[in-house]
Tab-separated table of C-alpha atoms in Angstrom:
chain	number	residue	atom	x	y	z
A	1	UNK	CA	-0.069	0.148	-0.107
A	2	UNK	CA	1.231	3.296	-0.933
A	3	UNK	CA	0.726	6.431	1.453
A	4	UNK	CA	0.473	10.272	0.807
A	5	UNK	CA	0.540	13.259	2.764
A	6	UNK	CA	-2.019	16.021	2.375
A	7	UNK	CA	-0.993	19.299	3.905
A	8	UNK	CA	-3.749	21.810	4.490
A	9	UNK	CA	-2.574	25.243	5.084
A	10	UNK	CA	-5.630	27.568	6.476
A	11	UNK	CA	-6.470	30.720	8.364
A	12	UNK	CA	-6.717	28.911	11.692
A	13	UNK	CA	-4.597	25.815	11.702
A	14	UNK	CA	-1.900	23.687	9.355
A	15	UNK	CA	-3.271	20.387	9.329
A	16	UNK	CA	-1.548	17.311	7.916
A	17	UNK	CA	-3.242	13.964	6.998
A	18	UNK	CA	-1.775	10.767	6.209
A	19	UNK	CA	-3.906	8.662	3.400
A	20	UNK	CA	-3.603	5.569	1.845
A	21	UNK	CA	-4.514	5.127	-1.944
A	22	UNK	CA	-8.019	4.261	-1.255
A	23	UNK	CA	-8.495	7.699	0.567
A	24	UNK	CA	-8.317	6.047	3.797
A	25	UNK	CA	-7.112	8.332	6.796
A	26	UNK	CA	-4.375	6.949	8.703
A	27	UNK	CA	-3.642	9.855	10.932
A	28	UNK	CA	-4.048	13.492	11.262
A	29	UNK	CA	-2.153	16.282	12.933
A	30	UNK	CA	-2.828	19.976	13.405
A	31	UNK	CA	-1.157	22.940	14.949
A	32	UNK	CA	-2.808	26.308	15.598
A	33	UNK	CA	-1.629	29.143	12.813
A	34	UNK	CA	-1.030	32.444	14.297
A	35	UNK	CA	-1.780	35.527	12.603
A	36	UNK	CA	-0.028	39.389	13.296
A	37	UNK	CA	-2.654	42.194	13.239
A	38	UNK	CA	-0.482	45.062	14.301
A	39	UNK	CA	-2.355	47.662	12.480
A	40	UNK	CA	-6.152	48.097	11.562
A	41	UNK	CA	-6.579	45.881	8.313
A	42	UNK	CA	-3.380	44.085	8.707
A	43	UNK	CA	-3.246	40.471	8.634
A	44	UNK	CA	0.045	38.692	8.300
A	45	UNK	CA	2.017	35.725	9.086
A	46	UNK	CA	5.699	35.250	9.894
A	47	UNK	CA	6.891	33.025	7.089
A	48	UNK	CA	9.335	31.035	9.216
A	49	UNK	CA	6.432	30.357	11.638
A	50	UNK	CA	4.172	29.402	8.915
A	51	UNK	CA	7.359	26.902	7.909
A	52	UNK	CA	7.557	25.798	11.570
A	53	UNK	CA	3.955	25.052	11.748
A	54	UNK	CA	3.983	22.699	8.615
A	55	UNK	CA	7.307	21.140	9.895
A	56	UNK	CA	5.332	20.341	13.204
A	57	UNK	CA	2.277	19.342	11.665
A	58	UNK	CA	4.034	16.861	9.797
A	59	UNK	CA	6.111	15.725	12.517
A	60	UNK	CA	3.273	15.297	14.713
A	61	UNK	CA	1.611	13.013	12.242
A	62	UNK	CA	4.318	10.735	11.880
A	63	UNK	CA	4.194	10.381	15.888
A	64	UNK	CA	0.876	9.185	15.332
A	65	UNK	CA	1.235	6.059	12.978
A	66	UNK	CA	3.987	3.589	12.504
A	67	UNK	CA	4.136	4.038	8.731
A	68	UNK	CA	7.858	4.195	7.729
A	69	UNK	CA	8.453	7.567	5.931
A	70	UNK	CA	9.829	5.654	2.876
A	71	UNK	CA	6.343	4.353	2.201
A	72	UNK	CA	5.220	7.896	1.708
A	73	UNK	CA	5.204	8.209	-2.061
A	74	UNK	CA	4.089	11.814	-2.447
A	75	UNK	CA	2.713	15.070	-0.573
A	76	UNK	CA	0.829	17.875	-1.903
A	77	UNK	CA	-0.809	21.341	0.093
A	78	UNK	CA	-4.068	22.808	-0.021
A	79	UNK	CA	-4.085	26.340	1.117
A	80	UNK	CA	-5.783	29.538	1.184
A	81	UNK	CA	-5.749	31.536	-1.992
A	82	UNK	CA	-4.766	35.153	-2.668
A	83	UNK	CA	-2.458	37.076	-0.339
A	84	UNK	CA	1.275	37.380	-1.151
A	85	UNK	CA	4.359	35.441	0.398
A	86	UNK	CA	7.587	37.034	-0.820
A	87	UNK	CA	11.212	35.646	-1.278
A	88	UNK	CA	13.843	38.197	-2.145
A	89	UNK	CA	16.261	37.963	-4.732
A	90	UNK	CA	18.750	35.948	-3.030
A	91	UNK	CA	16.059	33.335	-2.275
A	92	UNK	CA	15.461	34.392	1.571
A	93	UNK	CA	12.120	35.487	3.262
A	94	UNK	CA	11.676	39.296	2.346
A	95	UNK	CA	8.881	40.395	4.786
A	96	UNK	CA	5.940	38.580	6.951
A	97	UNK	CA	3.328	37.251	4.360
A	98	UNK	CA	0.135	38.855	3.995
A	99	UNK	CA	-3.129	37.108	3.968
A	100	UNK	CA	-5.974	37.329	1.908
A	101	UNK	CA	-8.144	38.825	4.542
A	102	UNK	CA	-5.848	41.749	4.611
A	103	UNK	CA	-7.409	45.195	3.615
A	104	UNK	CA	-4.555	47.548	3.852
A	105	UNK	CA	-4.837	47.998	0.021
A	106	UNK	CA	-8.511	49.364	0.218
A	107	UNK	CA	-7.662	53.095	-0.831
A	108	UNK	CA	-6.021	51.741	-3.899
A	109	UNK	CA	-8.954	49.178	-4.729
A	110	UNK	CA	-11.605	51.965	-4.073
A	111	UNK	CA	-9.777	54.162	-6.548
A	112	UNK	CA	-9.274	51.489	-9.138
A	113	UNK	CA	-13.166	50.858	-8.749
A	114	UNK	CA	-13.793	54.540	-9.406
A	115	UNK	CA	-11.608	54.183	-12.440
A	116	UNK	CA	-13.602	51.494	-13.883
A	117	UNK	CA	-10.470	49.104	-13.744
A	118	UNK	CA	-12.551	46.375	-12.361
A	119	UNK	CA	-14.894	46.347	-15.024
A	120	UNK	CA	-12.130	46.869	-17.994
A	121	UNK	CA	-10.092	43.737	-16.490
A	122	UNK	CA	-13.087	41.117	-16.182
A	123	UNK	CA	-13.008	40.017	-19.905
A	124	UNK	CA	-9.442	39.330	-19.681
A	125	UNK	CA	-9.162	37.794	-15.764
A	126	UNK	CA	-12.773	36.529	-15.136
A	127	UNK	CA	-11.861	38.129	-11.571
A	128	UNK	CA	-13.132	40.806	-9.586
A	129	UNK	CA	-10.855	43.439	-7.738
A	130	UNK	CA	-10.673	43.352	-3.900
A	131	UNK	CA	-8.047	44.056	-1.309
A	132	UNK	CA	-6.868	40.359	-0.962
A	133	UNK	CA	-5.836	40.033	-4.592
A	134	UNK	CA	-1.752	39.826	-5.099
A	135	UNK	CA	-1.881	42.657	-7.660
A	136	UNK	CA	-3.521	45.011	-4.931
A	137	UNK	CA	-1.226	44.045	-2.212
A	138	UNK	CA	1.864	44.442	-4.680
A	139	UNK	CA	0.627	47.783	-5.613
A	140	UNK	CA	0.409	48.648	-1.982
A	141	UNK	CA	3.913	47.717	-1.287
A	142	UNK	CA	4.983	49.742	-4.176
A	143	UNK	CA	3.754	52.628	-2.652
A	144	UNK	CA	4.515	52.282	0.895
A	145	UNK	CA	7.372	49.803	0.871
A	146	UNK	CA	9.463	50.800	-2.150
A	147	UNK	CA	12.846	49.130	-0.843
A	148	UNK	CA	10.956	45.714	-0.014
A	149	UNK	CA	9.151	46.021	-3.611
A	150	UNK	CA	12.658	46.391	-5.505
A	151	UNK	CA	13.895	43.375	-3.670
A	152	UNK	CA	11.220	41.021	-4.794
A	153	UNK	CA	12.416	37.926	-6.043
A	154	UNK	CA	9.501	35.803	-6.303
A	155	UNK	CA	5.839	36.424	-5.621
A	156	UNK	CA	4.066	33.284	-4.017
A	157	UNK	CA	0.738	32.110	-2.464
A	158	UNK	CA	0.839	30.062	0.529
A	159	UNK	CA	1.080	26.640	-0.812
A	160	UNK	CA	3.878	27.945	-3.473
A	161	UNK	CA	6.157	29.137	-0.302
A	162	UNK	CA	5.470	25.968	1.655
A	163	UNK	CA	6.227	23.702	-1.447
A	164	UNK	CA	9.284	26.059	-2.073
A	165	UNK	CA	10.729	25.427	1.637
A	166	UNK	CA	10.031	21.710	1.080
A	167	UNK	CA	12.071	21.533	-2.488
A	168	UNK	CA	13.769	24.600	-2.797
A	169	UNK	CA	12.134	24.934	-6.487
A	170	UNK	CA	10.380	28.066	-7.412
A	171	UNK	CA	6.876	27.695	-9.085
A	172	UNK	CA	3.340	28.903	-8.990
A	173	UNK	CA	0.337	26.443	-8.899
A	174	UNK	CA	-2.408	27.023	-11.677
A	175	UNK	CA	-5.563	26.938	-9.630
A	176	UNK	CA	-4.400	29.601	-7.374
A	177	UNK	CA	-2.660	31.492	-9.931
A	178	UNK	CA	-5.752	31.679	-12.291
A	179	UNK	CA	-7.505	33.820	-9.831
A	180	UNK	CA	-4.495	36.230	-9.086
A	181	UNK	CA	-5.474	38.858	-11.629
A	182	UNK	CA	-1.550	38.152	-13.074
A	183	UNK	CA	-3.353	35.696	-15.174
A	184	UNK	CA	-4.969	35.647	-18.426
A	185	UNK	CA	-8.182	33.708	-18.632
A	186	UNK	CA	-7.991	33.468	-22.641
A	187	UNK	CA	-4.137	32.509	-22.772
A	188	UNK	CA	-3.811	30.327	-19.692
A	189	UNK	CA	-0.749	32.508	-18.946
A	190	UNK	CA	0.462	35.734	-17.292
A	191	UNK	CA	-0.353	38.823	-19.017
A	192	UNK	CA	2.269	41.879	-19.193
A	193	UNK	CA	-0.668	44.358	-20.264
A	194	UNK	CA	-2.583	43.393	-16.692
A	195	UNK	CA	0.624	44.252	-14.708
A	196	UNK	CA	0.923	47.493	-16.469
A	197	UNK	CA	-2.555	48.245	-15.883
A	198	UNK	CA	-2.289	47.814	-12.243
A	199	UNK	CA	1.238	49.881	-12.424
A	200	UNK	CA	3.615	47.085	-11.241
A	201	UNK	CA	4.895	45.969	-14.440
A	202	UNK	CA	8.292	45.713	-12.292
A	203	UNK	CA	7.054	42.391	-11.175
A	204	UNK	CA	7.050	40.742	-14.274
A	205	UNK	CA	10.161	38.967	-13.732
A	206	UNK	CA	9.027	37.615	-10.314
A	207	UNK	CA	6.326	35.698	-11.361
A	208	UNK	CA	7.297	32.151	-11.237
A	209	UNK	CA	6.927	29.321	-13.564
A	210	UNK	CA	3.348	28.052	-13.528
A	211	UNK	CA	2.286	24.507	-12.854
A	212	UNK	CA	-0.614	22.405	-12.792
A	213	UNK	CA	-2.158	20.706	-9.559
A	214	UNK	CA	-0.583	17.011	-10.290
A	215	UNK	CA	2.438	18.008	-11.857
A	216	UNK	CA	5.732	17.302	-10.142
A	217	UNK	CA	7.226	20.319	-8.512
A	218	UNK	CA	10.274	18.722	-6.636
A	219	UNK	CA	11.315	16.482	-4.047
A	220	UNK	CA	12.065	16.740	-0.462
A	221	UNK	CA	15.466	18.416	0.109
A	222	UNK	CA	18.223	16.998	2.739
A	223	UNK	CA	17.251	20.033	4.584
A	224	UNK	CA	13.480	19.599	4.634
A	225	UNK	CA	13.857	16.085	5.653
A	226	UNK	CA	15.742	17.097	8.764
A	227	UNK	CA	12.793	19.394	9.778
A	228	UNK	CA	10.068	17.248	8.678
A	229	UNK	CA	11.287	13.560	9.234
A	230	UNK	CA	10.343	12.735	5.569
A	231	UNK	CA	12.661	10.975	3.638
A	232	UNK	CA	14.845	13.033	1.185
A	233	UNK	CA	13.573	12.529	-2.414
A	234	UNK	CA	9.824	12.202	-1.525
A	235	UNK	CA	8.177	13.603	-4.353
A	236	UNK	CA	5.938	16.968	-3.768
A	237	UNK	CA	3.424	17.767	-6.299
A	238	UNK	CA	1.989	21.171	-7.441
A	239	UNK	CA	-1.108	21.238	-4.985
A	240	UNK	CA	-4.275	23.249	-5.193
A	241	UNK	CA	-6.169	26.294	-3.903
A	242	UNK	CA	-8.424	25.129	-0.900
A	243	UNK	CA	-11.969	26.021	-2.616
A	244	UNK	CA	-10.954	23.912	-5.306
A	245	UNK	CA	-9.633	20.968	-3.017
A	246	UNK	CA	-12.975	21.202	-0.903
A	247	UNK	CA	-15.385	21.158	-4.005
A	248	UNK	CA	-13.424	18.084	-5.121
A	249	UNK	CA	-14.093	16.088	-1.603
A	250	UNK	CA	-17.659	17.380	-1.209
A	251	UNK	CA	-18.873	15.648	-4.485
A	252	UNK	CA	-19.892	18.378	-6.566
A	253	UNK	CA	-19.495	18.284	-10.300
A	254	UNK	CA	-20.441	19.849	-13.463
A	255	UNK	CA	-23.547	17.487	-14.036
A	256	UNK	CA	-24.921	17.295	-10.916
A	257	UNK	CA	-25.576	20.854	-10.277
A	258	UNK	CA	-25.016	20.584	-6.788
A	259	UNK	CA	-23.305	23.734	-5.023
A	260	UNK	CA	-20.614	23.668	-2.542
A	261	UNK	CA	-20.849	25.616	0.775
A	262	UNK	CA	-17.344	26.268	2.678
A	263	UNK	CA	-17.857	27.373	6.087
A	264	UNK	CA	-14.704	28.343	7.528
A	265	UNK	CA	-12.404	31.535	7.673
A	266	UNK	CA	-14.529	32.246	4.441
A	267	UNK	CA	-17.759	32.324	3.243
A	268	UNK	CA	-17.692	30.535	-0.085
A	269	UNK	CA	-20.544	29.046	-2.308
A	270	UNK	CA	-19.077	26.901	-5.358
A	271	UNK	CA	-20.385	25.411	-8.490
A	272	UNK	CA	-18.266	23.561	-11.200
A	273	UNK	CA	-18.487	24.286	-15.134
A	274	UNK	CA	-17.182	23.478	-18.337
A	275	UNK	CA	-18.484	26.691	-19.761
A	276	UNK	CA	-17.560	30.512	-19.168
A	277	UNK	CA	-20.690	32.374	-19.594
A	278	UNK	CA	-21.345	36.023	-19.668
A	279	UNK	CA	-23.723	37.088	-17.215
A	280	UNK	CA	-25.065	40.550	-16.034
A	281	UNK	CA	-23.266	39.777	-12.641
A	282	UNK	CA	-19.729	39.148	-13.039
A	283	UNK	CA	-18.907	35.872	-11.686
A	284	UNK	CA	-15.520	34.639	-10.649
A	285	UNK	CA	-14.265	31.874	-12.699
A	286	UNK	CA	-10.886	29.935	-11.593
A	287	UNK	CA	-9.063	27.007	-13.076
A	288	UNK	CA	-10.463	23.606	-11.604
A	289	UNK	CA	-8.295	20.697	-10.760
A	290	UNK	CA	-9.939	18.835	-13.620
A	291	UNK	CA	-8.912	19.436	-17.215
A	292	UNK	CA	-11.248	21.694	-18.779
A	293	UNK	CA	-13.394	22.578	-16.211
A	294	UNK	CA	-13.990	25.730	-13.992
A	295	UNK	CA	-14.743	26.532	-10.505
A	296	UNK	CA	-17.399	29.309	-10.045
A	297	UNK	CA	-17.676	31.014	-6.757
A	298	UNK	CA	-18.953	33.948	-4.615
A	299	UNK	CA	-16.670	34.148	-1.329
A	300	UNK	CA	-15.985	36.662	1.310
A	301	UNK	CA	-14.317	36.565	4.976
A	302	UNK	CA	-17.557	36.491	6.607
A	303	UNK	CA	-18.189	32.919	8.039
A	304	UNK	CA	-17.285	30.820	10.963
A	305	UNK	CA	-14.130	32.918	11.907
A	306	UNK	CA	-16.720	35.650	13.173
A	307	UNK	CA	-17.923	32.938	15.721
A	308	UNK	CA	-14.455	31.905	16.655
A	309	UNK	CA	-13.928	35.502	17.449
A	310	UNK	CA	-17.121	35.595	19.756
A	311	UNK	CA	-15.876	32.358	21.569
A	312	UNK	CA	-12.300	33.769	21.989
A	313	UNK	CA	-13.423	37.238	23.418
A	314	UNK	CA	-16.523	36.055	25.487
A	315	UNK	CA	-15.374	33.182	27.314
A	316	UNK	CA	-12.156	30.751	27.190
A	317	UNK	CA	-12.543	27.728	24.954
A	318	UNK	CA	-13.234	25.542	27.744
A	319	UNK	CA	-16.282	27.769	28.611
A	320	UNK	CA	-18.066	27.201	25.131
A	321	UNK	CA	-19.026	23.588	25.385
A	322	UNK	CA	-20.623	23.386	21.735
A	323	UNK	CA	-23.527	20.950	22.966
A	324	UNK	CA	-24.383	23.212	25.713
A	325	UNK	CA	-24.184	26.183	23.157
A	326	UNK	CA	-26.571	24.316	21.029
A	327	UNK	CA	-28.958	23.680	23.485
A	328	UNK	CA	-29.106	27.367	24.809
A	329	UNK	CA	-29.897	28.440	20.836
A	330	UNK	CA	-32.509	26.036	20.685
A	331	UNK	CA	-33.915	27.503	23.670
A	332	UNK	CA	-34.275	30.888	22.078
A	333	UNK	CA	-37.833	31.587	20.865
A	334	UNK	CA	-37.656	32.699	17.101
A	335	UNK	CA	-40.465	35.050	17.095
A	336	UNK	CA	-39.000	36.686	20.165
A	337	UNK	CA	-35.655	36.893	18.752
A	338	UNK	CA	-34.783	40.268	17.380
A	339	UNK	CA	-30.699	40.489	17.512
A	340	UNK	CA	-28.869	40.916	14.570
A	341	UNK	CA	-25.339	40.494	13.920
A	342	UNK	CA	-23.312	41.765	10.782
A	343	UNK	CA	-20.315	39.276	10.512
A	344	UNK	CA	-17.975	41.803	8.714
A	345	UNK	CA	-15.489	41.280	11.552
A	346	UNK	CA	-12.531	40.312	8.700
A	347	UNK	CA	-14.272	41.847	5.653
A	348	UNK	CA	-17.683	42.399	3.774
A	349	UNK	CA	-19.389	41.051	1.087
A	350	UNK	CA	-21.530	44.201	0.488
A	351	UNK	CA	-19.305	46.828	0.196
A	352	UNK	CA	-15.573	47.825	0.967
A	353	UNK	CA	-14.640	48.725	4.355
A	354	UNK	CA	-18.029	48.128	6.217
A	355	UNK	CA	-17.684	47.189	9.760
A	356	UNK	CA	-19.090	44.593	11.951
A	357	UNK	CA	-21.368	45.054	14.689
A	358	UNK	CA	-24.561	43.634	16.710
A	359	UNK	CA	-27.794	45.500	16.774
A	360	UNK	CA	-30.849	45.105	19.118
A	361	UNK	CA	-28.961	44.145	22.441
A	362	UNK	CA	-30.735	44.451	25.780
A	363	UNK	CA	-30.057	43.381	29.180
A	364	UNK	CA	-32.230	40.725	29.222
A	365	UNK	CA	-30.519	38.563	26.495
A	366	UNK	CA	-28.762	35.716	27.070
A	367	UNK	CA	-25.609	33.902	25.625
A	368	UNK	CA	-27.944	31.934	23.574
A	369	UNK	CA	-29.583	35.131	21.827
A	370	UNK	CA	-26.304	36.180	21.001
A	371	UNK	CA	-24.823	33.014	19.662
A	372	UNK	CA	-27.905	32.831	17.607
A	373	UNK	CA	-27.529	36.228	16.209
A	374	UNK	CA	-24.265	35.580	15.298
A	375	UNK	CA	-24.921	32.012	13.460
A	376	UNK	CA	-27.832	33.590	11.538
A	377	UNK	CA	-25.596	36.473	10.381
A	378	UNK	CA	-22.993	34.231	9.129
A	379	UNK	CA	-25.851	32.234	7.442
A	380	UNK	CA	-27.468	35.525	5.648
A	381	UNK	CA	-23.836	36.232	4.498
A	382	UNK	CA	-23.754	32.761	2.739
A	383	UNK	CA	-27.416	33.591	1.663
A	384	UNK	CA	-26.333	36.546	-0.396
A	385	UNK	CA	-23.560	34.852	-2.287
A	386	UNK	CA	-26.129	31.691	-2.891
A	387	UNK	CA	-28.739	34.031	-4.473
A	388	UNK	CA	-26.256	35.204	-6.529
A	389	UNK	CA	-24.940	31.637	-7.587
A	390	UNK	CA	-28.477	30.595	-8.482
A	391	UNK	CA	-28.541	33.033	-11.303
A	392	UNK	CA	-25.474	30.895	-12.825
A	393	UNK	CA	-26.870	27.655	-11.649
A	394	UNK	CA	-30.801	27.750	-11.550
A	395	UNK	CA	-31.294	24.132	-11.237
A	396	UNK	CA	-29.694	23.626	-7.974
A	397	UNK	CA	-31.630	22.424	-5.100
A	398	UNK	CA	-28.965	20.689	-3.001
A	399	UNK	CA	-26.170	22.554	-0.534
A	400	UNK	CA	-23.152	19.983	0.034
A	401	UNK	CA	-21.605	21.663	2.864
A	402	UNK	CA	-18.296	21.365	4.407
A	403	UNK	CA	-16.184	23.144	7.202
A	404	UNK	CA	-16.250	23.201	11.112
A	405	UNK	CA	-20.118	24.329	11.452
A	406	UNK	CA	-21.257	21.104	9.858
A	407	UNK	CA	-20.520	19.289	13.527
A	408	UNK	CA	-23.582	21.392	14.609
A	409	UNK	CA	-26.807	19.964	13.760
A	410	UNK	CA	-28.356	22.778	15.238
A	411	UNK	CA	-26.686	25.229	12.920
A	412	UNK	CA	-27.068	22.705	9.894
A	413	UNK	CA	-30.739	22.774	10.188
A	414	UNK	CA	-30.827	26.561	10.663
A	415	UNK	CA	-28.805	26.622	7.086
A	416	UNK	CA	-31.530	24.431	5.745
A	417	UNK	CA	-34.434	26.652	7.177
A	418	UNK	CA	-32.549	29.733	5.905
A	419	UNK	CA	-31.974	28.553	2.392
A	420	UNK	CA	-35.009	26.564	2.030
A	421	UNK	CA	-33.052	23.799	0.331
A	422	UNK	CA	-31.877	20.662	0.902
A	423	UNK	CA	-28.395	20.476	2.771
A	424	UNK	CA	-26.209	17.418	2.629
A	425	UNK	CA	-23.103	17.032	4.679
A	426	UNK	CA	-20.717	14.263	3.298
A	427	UNK	CA	-18.810	12.503	5.986
A	428	UNK	CA	-15.254	13.536	4.817
A	429	UNK	CA	-12.620	14.344	7.512
A	430	UNK	CA	-10.323	17.214	6.429
A	431	UNK	CA	-11.467	18.195	2.888
A	432	UNK	CA	-8.311	20.263	2.488
A	433	UNK	CA	-6.112	17.411	3.547
A	434	UNK	CA	-7.548	14.740	1.701
A	435	UNK	CA	-7.878	17.090	-1.731
A	436	UNK	CA	-4.284	17.689	-1.371
A	437	UNK	CA	-3.509	14.081	-0.925
A	438	UNK	CA	-5.572	12.996	-3.817
A	439	UNK	CA	-3.331	15.208	-6.040
A	440	UNK	CA	-0.513	13.660	-4.694
A	441	UNK	CA	-1.942	10.027	-5.626
A	442	UNK	CA	-2.724	11.335	-9.342
A	443	UNK	CA	0.574	12.972	-9.420
A	444	UNK	CA	2.342	9.407	-8.577
A	445	UNK	CA	0.364	7.609	-11.069
A	446	UNK	CA	-1.935	5.720	-8.532
A	447	UNK	CA	-4.895	6.976	-10.575
A	448	UNK	CA	-4.964	8.471	-13.865
A	449	UNK	CA	-6.821	11.487	-12.890
A	450	UNK	CA	-8.584	13.386	-10.153
A	451	UNK	CA	-12.171	12.096	-11.209
A	452	UNK	CA	-10.955	8.540	-10.907
A	453	UNK	CA	-9.381	9.069	-7.644
A	454	UNK	CA	-12.597	10.805	-6.024
A	455	UNK	CA	-14.985	8.054	-7.301
A	456	UNK	CA	-12.959	5.455	-5.109
A	457	UNK	CA	-13.457	7.441	-2.065
A	458	UNK	CA	-16.710	6.372	-0.068
A	459	UNK	CA	-18.507	8.499	2.405
A	460	UNK	CA	-21.925	8.613	4.199
A	461	UNK	CA	-24.164	11.898	4.222
A	462	UNK	CA	-26.158	13.347	6.481
A	463	UNK	CA	-29.443	15.102	5.389
A	464	UNK	CA	-31.365	18.184	6.606
A	465	UNK	CA	-34.599	19.095	4.994
A	466	UNK	CA	-35.800	22.636	5.318
A	467	UNK	CA	-38.667	23.085	7.787
A	468	UNK	CA	-41.473	25.281	6.315
A	469	UNK	CA	-42.716	26.280	9.512
A	470	UNK	CA	-39.421	28.546	9.783
A	471	UNK	CA	-39.893	30.079	6.399
A	472	UNK	CA	-41.522	33.394	7.221
A	473	UNK	CA	-39.293	33.804	10.307
A	474	UNK	CA	-36.298	33.669	8.119
A	475	UNK	CA	-37.909	35.720	5.595
A	476	UNK	CA	-38.727	38.949	7.663
A	477	UNK	CA	-35.066	38.124	9.489
A	478	UNK	CA	-32.962	38.302	6.517
A	479	UNK	CA	-34.753	41.237	5.118
A	480	UNK	CA	-34.157	43.028	8.697
A	481	UNK	CA	-30.359	42.319	8.240
A	482	UNK	CA	-30.540	43.558	4.876
A	483	UNK	CA	-31.707	47.017	6.120
A	484	UNK	CA	-29.264	46.832	8.842
A	485	UNK	CA	-26.391	46.474	6.533
A	486	UNK	CA	-28.012	49.417	4.403
A	487	UNK	CA	-27.725	51.637	7.446
A	488	UNK	CA	-23.743	50.253	7.981
A	489	UNK	CA	-23.088	51.406	4.316
A	490	UNK	CA	-24.659	54.986	4.795
A	491	UNK	CA	-22.587	55.144	7.890
A	492	UNK	CA	-19.242	54.261	6.057
A	493	UNK	CA	-20.193	56.597	3.163
A	494	UNK	CA	-20.579	59.524	5.629
A	495	UNK	CA	-17.304	58.649	7.230
A	496	UNK	CA	-15.683	58.980	3.886
A	497	UNK	CA	-17.103	61.882	3.192
A	498	UNK	CA	-16.038	63.731	6.342
């Protein structure tokens, strides 16, 4: 039996999973991933700490199993997309990595929108413009850190950087780079004209060669082997954008018209298609790990990370027993619940620069009231993306949901009630790690392609049907939530006008 490691670099944890060729999990390890937020809107990560977290996760994984490292035939990485992780011209770390949830480039992106640049680039990139894109961050660096900007040797995203530390090879992986705004969706390559439009044409030489997800990127170096305890020479494959990884493992495809909800740091709604169409709304199209297919998705950093923040600041981790919390939420009477929460702690999906907040709090409200408001606010943000995606995938009637909140039956029933759609929860542990390991299996030749691999993996599915008795309550609550967001927009606009 061959074994493979899938490394999942997320916003909260670094995870490493060991799988056999049948997709069976033989061990899992995770390490908390810290971020640095020294200034408002800044979200960074120390690159040495990122590498150390990866090494720790792999070491801890090997400690949980008696599988000899020489039996591990490949490793690949699934990671958050966007952001930038830079090395200098000597190949050393240049500065902290900047995550996709960073918003320091807000004024630049607002200016680009005012100039109509977002509309101008869309036919070429099939992407929107926002603060977490590499192009936005690189333009900010040019204006605010010119010395660092001049010394950029290579522009990576998270999995590119980790792969570089494992192999010493400089590459950029296709599914992630296809959503960078460096990339021309028509030619499937970088586009110098795009860099000129963003005013960062000096970065042309810093763009790494592009490789596909299952391409061999290099081998574990002797130095990396000492840090990870993996065997020197173990093959390392391209990897993939974590949204793509989750979509693969959720079981959605271009034929079944199901959509994937990812509930994690980001609210993500994804669909798979083999056609790029022109709609009234500019949908984001990225390259899928399956040849000649695209992943279409709506996303914003408005999901479960908002609840994690609530738990962190309103009680220590042990105080938030999730079974107890679920019971407290169910005890709140819907018709008497008038607390609203707007989950824009890390970004907004209804306007640049909008802030988060509760509305309607009074002294009689309980923790159950607050948690219910947080859960509902997160679902309402997801619902905005879903309503847009229904225009692109009008026959959708099932949501395949992945992420930490799927452990809560109460929350998942709320999701079914908010959307009025059937909710399915595939019993797949760690979709990011499994997706990455699957790519390694294909790269190593255990499967001919990703579709063949995924079809061999079996998983049960939990089902939640919408309760029609809750429809009126959530229609009213969602309308009130939207009115509150409109007021938040007015507040932001008045601040900008001052």
